CSV table of C-alpha atoms and ligand atoms in Angstrom, one decimal:
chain,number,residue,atom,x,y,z
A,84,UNK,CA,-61.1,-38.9,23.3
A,85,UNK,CA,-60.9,-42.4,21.8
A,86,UNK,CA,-64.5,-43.0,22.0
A,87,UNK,CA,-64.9,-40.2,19.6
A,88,UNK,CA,-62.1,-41.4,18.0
A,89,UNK,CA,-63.3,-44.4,17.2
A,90,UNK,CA,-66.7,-42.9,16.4
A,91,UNK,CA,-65.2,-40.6,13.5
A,92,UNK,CA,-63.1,-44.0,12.3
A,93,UNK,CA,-66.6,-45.8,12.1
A,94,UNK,CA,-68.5,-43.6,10.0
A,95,UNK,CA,-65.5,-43.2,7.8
A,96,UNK,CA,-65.6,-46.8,6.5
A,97,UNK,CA,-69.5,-47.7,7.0
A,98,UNK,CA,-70.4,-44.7,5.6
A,99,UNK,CA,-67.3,-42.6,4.1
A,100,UNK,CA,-67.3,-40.1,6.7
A,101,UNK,CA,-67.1,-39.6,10.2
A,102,UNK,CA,-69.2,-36.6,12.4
A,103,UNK,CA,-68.4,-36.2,15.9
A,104,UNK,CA,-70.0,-32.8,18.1
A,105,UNK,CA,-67.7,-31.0,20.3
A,106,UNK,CA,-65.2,-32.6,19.5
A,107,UNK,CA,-63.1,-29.8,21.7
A,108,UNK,CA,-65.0,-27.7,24.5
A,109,UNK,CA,-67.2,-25.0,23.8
A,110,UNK,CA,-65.0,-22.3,25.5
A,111,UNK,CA,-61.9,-23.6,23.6
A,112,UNK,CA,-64.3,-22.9,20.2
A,113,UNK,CA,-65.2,-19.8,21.5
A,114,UNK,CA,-61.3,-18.8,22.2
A,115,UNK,CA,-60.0,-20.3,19.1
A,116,UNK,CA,-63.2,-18.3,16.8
A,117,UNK,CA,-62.3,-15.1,18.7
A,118,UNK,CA,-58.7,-15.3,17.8
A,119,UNK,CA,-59.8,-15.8,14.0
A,120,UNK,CA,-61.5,-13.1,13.6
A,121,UNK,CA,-58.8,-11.0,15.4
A,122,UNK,CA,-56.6,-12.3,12.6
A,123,UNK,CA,-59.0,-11.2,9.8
A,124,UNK,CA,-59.9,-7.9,11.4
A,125,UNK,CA,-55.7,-7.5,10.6
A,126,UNK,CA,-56.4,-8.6,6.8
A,127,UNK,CA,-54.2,-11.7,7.4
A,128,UNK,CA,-56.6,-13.5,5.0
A,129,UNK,CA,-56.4,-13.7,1.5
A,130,UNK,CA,-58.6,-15.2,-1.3
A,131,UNK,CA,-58.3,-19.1,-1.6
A,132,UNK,CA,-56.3,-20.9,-4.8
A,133,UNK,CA,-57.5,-23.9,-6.5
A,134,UNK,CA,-54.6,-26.2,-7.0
A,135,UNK,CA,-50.7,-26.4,-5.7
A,136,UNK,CA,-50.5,-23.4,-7.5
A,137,UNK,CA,-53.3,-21.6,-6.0
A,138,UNK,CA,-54.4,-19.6,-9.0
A,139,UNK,CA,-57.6,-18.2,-8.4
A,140,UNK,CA,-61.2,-19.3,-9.6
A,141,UNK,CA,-63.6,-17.2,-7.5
A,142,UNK,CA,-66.2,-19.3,-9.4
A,143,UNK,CA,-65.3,-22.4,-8.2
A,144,UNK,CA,-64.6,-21.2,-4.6
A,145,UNK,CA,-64.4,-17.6,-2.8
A,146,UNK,CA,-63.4,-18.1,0.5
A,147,UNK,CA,-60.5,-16.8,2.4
A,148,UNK,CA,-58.1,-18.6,4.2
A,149,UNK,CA,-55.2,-18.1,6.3
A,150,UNK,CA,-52.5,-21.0,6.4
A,151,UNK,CA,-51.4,-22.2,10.0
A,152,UNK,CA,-47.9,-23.1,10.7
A,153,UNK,CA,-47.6,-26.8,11.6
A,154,UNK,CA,-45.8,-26.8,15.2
A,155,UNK,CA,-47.6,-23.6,16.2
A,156,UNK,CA,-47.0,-21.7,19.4
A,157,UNK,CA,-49.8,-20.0,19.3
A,158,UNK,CA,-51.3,-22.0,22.5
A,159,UNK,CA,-55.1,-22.6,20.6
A,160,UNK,CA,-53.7,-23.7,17.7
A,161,UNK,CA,-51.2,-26.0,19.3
A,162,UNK,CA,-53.9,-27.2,21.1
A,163,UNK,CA,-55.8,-27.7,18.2
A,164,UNK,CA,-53.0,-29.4,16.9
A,165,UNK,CA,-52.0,-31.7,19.8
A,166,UNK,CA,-56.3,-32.8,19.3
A,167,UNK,CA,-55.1,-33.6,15.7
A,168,UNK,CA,-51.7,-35.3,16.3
A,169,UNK,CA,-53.8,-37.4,18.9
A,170,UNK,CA,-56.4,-38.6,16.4
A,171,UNK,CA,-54.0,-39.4,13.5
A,172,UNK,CA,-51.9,-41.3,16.2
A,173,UNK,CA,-55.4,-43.3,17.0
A,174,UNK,CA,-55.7,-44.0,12.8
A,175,UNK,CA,-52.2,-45.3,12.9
A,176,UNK,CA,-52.4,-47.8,15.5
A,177,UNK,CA,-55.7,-48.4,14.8
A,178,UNK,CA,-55.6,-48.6,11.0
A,179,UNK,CA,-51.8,-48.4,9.9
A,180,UNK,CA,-53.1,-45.7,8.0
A,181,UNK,CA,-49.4,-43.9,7.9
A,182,UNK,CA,-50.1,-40.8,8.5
A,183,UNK,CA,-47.0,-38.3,9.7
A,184,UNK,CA,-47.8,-35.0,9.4
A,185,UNK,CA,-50.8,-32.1,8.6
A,186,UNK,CA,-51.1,-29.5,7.2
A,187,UNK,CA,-54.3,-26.9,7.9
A,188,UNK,CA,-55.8,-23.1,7.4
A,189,UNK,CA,-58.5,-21.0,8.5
A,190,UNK,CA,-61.8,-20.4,6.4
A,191,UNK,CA,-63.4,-17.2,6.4
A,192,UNK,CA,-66.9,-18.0,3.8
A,193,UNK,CA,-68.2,-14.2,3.9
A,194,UNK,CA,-71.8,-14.0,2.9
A,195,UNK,CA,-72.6,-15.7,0.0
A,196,UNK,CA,-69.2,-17.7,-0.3
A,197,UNK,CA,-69.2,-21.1,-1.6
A,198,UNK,CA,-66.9,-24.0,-2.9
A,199,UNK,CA,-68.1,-25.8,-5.6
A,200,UNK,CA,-67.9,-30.0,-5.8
A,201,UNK,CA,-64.5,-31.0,-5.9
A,202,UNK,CA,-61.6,-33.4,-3.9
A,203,UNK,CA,-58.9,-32.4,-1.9
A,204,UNK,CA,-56.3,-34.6,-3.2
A,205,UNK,CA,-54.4,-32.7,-6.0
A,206,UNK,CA,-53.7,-34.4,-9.1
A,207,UNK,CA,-49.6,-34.6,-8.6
A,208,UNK,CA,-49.7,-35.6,-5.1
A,209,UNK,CA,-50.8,-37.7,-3.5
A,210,UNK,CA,-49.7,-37.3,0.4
A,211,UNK,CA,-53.4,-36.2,1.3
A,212,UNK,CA,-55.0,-39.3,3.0
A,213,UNK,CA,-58.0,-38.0,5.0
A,214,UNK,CA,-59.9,-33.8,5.2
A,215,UNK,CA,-60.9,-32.8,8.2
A,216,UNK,CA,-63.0,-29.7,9.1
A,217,UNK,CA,-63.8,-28.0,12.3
A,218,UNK,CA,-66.6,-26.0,12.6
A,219,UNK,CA,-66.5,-22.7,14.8
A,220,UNK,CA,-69.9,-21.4,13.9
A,221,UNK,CA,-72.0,-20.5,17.5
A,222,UNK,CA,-76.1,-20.6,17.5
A,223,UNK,CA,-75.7,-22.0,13.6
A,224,UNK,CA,-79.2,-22.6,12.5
A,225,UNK,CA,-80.7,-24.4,9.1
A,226,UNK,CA,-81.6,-20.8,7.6
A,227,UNK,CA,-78.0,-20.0,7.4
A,228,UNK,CA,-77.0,-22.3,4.9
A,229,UNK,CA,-73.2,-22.9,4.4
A,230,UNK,CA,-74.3,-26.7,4.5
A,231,UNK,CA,-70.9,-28.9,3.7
A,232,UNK,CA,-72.4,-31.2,0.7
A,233,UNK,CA,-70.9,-34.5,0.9
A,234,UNK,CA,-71.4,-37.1,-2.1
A,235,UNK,CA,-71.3,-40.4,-0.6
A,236,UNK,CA,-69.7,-43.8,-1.9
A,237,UNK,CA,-73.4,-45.3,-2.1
A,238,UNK,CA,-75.0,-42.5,-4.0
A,239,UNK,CA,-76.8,-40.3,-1.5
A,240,UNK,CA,-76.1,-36.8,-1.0
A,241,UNK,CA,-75.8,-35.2,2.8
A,242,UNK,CA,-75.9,-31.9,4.4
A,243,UNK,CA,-73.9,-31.3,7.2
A,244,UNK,CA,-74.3,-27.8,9.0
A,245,UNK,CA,-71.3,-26.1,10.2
A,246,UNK,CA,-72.5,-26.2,14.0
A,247,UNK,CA,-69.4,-24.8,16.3
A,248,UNK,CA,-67.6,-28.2,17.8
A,249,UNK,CA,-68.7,-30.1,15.1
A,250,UNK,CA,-65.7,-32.0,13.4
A,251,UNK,CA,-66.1,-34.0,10.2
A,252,UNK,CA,-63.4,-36.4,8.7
A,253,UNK,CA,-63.0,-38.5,5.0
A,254,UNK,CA,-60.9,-39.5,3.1
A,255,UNK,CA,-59.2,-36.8,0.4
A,256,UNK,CA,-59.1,-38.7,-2.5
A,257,UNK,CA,-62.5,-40.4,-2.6
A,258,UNK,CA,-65.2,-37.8,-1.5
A,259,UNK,CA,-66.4,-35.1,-4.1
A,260,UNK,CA,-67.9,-32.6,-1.7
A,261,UNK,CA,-69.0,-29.1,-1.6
A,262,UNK,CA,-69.9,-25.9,0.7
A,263,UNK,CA,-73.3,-24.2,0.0
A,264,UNK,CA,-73.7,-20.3,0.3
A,265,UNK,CA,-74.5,-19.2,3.6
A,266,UNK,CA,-76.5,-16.5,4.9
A,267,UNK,CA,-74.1,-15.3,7.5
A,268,UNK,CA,-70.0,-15.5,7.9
A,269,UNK,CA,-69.0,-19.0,8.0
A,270,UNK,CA,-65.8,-20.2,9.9
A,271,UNK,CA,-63.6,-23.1,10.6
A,272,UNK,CA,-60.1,-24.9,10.2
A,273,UNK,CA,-59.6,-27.2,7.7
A,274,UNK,CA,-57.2,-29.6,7.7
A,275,UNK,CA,-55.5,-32.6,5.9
A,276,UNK,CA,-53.9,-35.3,7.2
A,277,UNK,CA,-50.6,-36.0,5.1
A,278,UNK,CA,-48.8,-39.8,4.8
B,461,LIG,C1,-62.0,-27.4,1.7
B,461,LIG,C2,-63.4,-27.8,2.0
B,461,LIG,C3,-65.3,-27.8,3.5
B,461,LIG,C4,-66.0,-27.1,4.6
B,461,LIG,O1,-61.5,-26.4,2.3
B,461,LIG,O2,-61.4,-28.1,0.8
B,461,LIG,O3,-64.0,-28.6,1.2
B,461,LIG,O4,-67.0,-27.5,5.0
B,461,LIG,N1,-64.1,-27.3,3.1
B,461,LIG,O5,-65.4,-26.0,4.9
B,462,LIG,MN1,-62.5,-29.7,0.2
């Protein structure tokens, strides 16, 4: 793991992200995707809030998201989890970044879904240091869409497709990004690494 590790704290401060594939087995994204959609099948999700009050703007985003308890025993997400723990673990040794806890949910982006540009830090708090998103979207290819739309510190604008394994890191406060409609369902677990 810390060669990938390393990798994601690279890109983060050349480039003001980090992108690492399969960063967790195939067969553990297959398990973990499955289970998701068991969850939604049981209308566990609900539309996603804008905000620490979660009002909703379906015009600024209309995914749906369920919330994962931190210290699951749900044995994928702790797993997921333990991944986590062990990379915010790496960025405090490595970058006495601070960080002591996460908090994270499912996305469900149904067909035609989107989040427009924003942050992720809200505008009261300020415990969100770095967003991280895991992708769990098999045989993803470019006609889908669902891009993630990052703005980057030196002007450019990049697409990253949410390809199943893919994990992709930054930091809350500084990164306006977006997710672009896509042609099919669009799943993952976003997270956000608290100090
Ligand atoms: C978010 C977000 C990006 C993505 O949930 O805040 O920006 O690619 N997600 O899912
Ligand atoms: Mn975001």
């Amino acid at each position: 793991m810390d060669e990938k590790y390393e990798s994601l704290i690279t890109g983060i401060i050349e480039e003001g992200y980090g992108l690492v594939d399969d960063f967790l087995p195939a067969s553990f994204v297959a398990q973990i995707r499955t289970y998701l959609l068991a969850q939604k099948a049981q209308s566990k999700f609900k539309t996603a809030g804008i905000g620490q009050q979660a009002s909703q703007h379906t015009t600024i985003r209309n995914d749906q998201i369920l919330w994962i308890e931190s210290d699951s025993e749900q044995a994928l997400e702790a797993q997921y989890q333990q991944a986590l723990m062990g990379f915010m673990h790496y960025l405090n040794r490595s970058c006495y970044t601070g960080l002591s806890s996460a908090e994270m949910h499912y996305a469900f982006y149904d067909v035609g879904s989107f989040y427009k540009m924003h942050v992720d830090r809200f505008k009261q708090d300020s415990r969100r240091q770095f967003s991280a998103i895991f992708y769990l979207n098999e045989n993803w290819s470019d006609t889908d869409g669902g891009e993630l739309l990052l703005q980057l510190p030196n002007g450019q604008e990049i697409k990253i497709a949410p390809k199943a394994g893919r994990f992709v890191c930054f930091r809350s406060h500084e990164l306006p990004h977006a997710v672009l409609p896509a042609n099919r369902p669009r799943l993952s677990i976003t997270c956000w690494m608290l100090k």
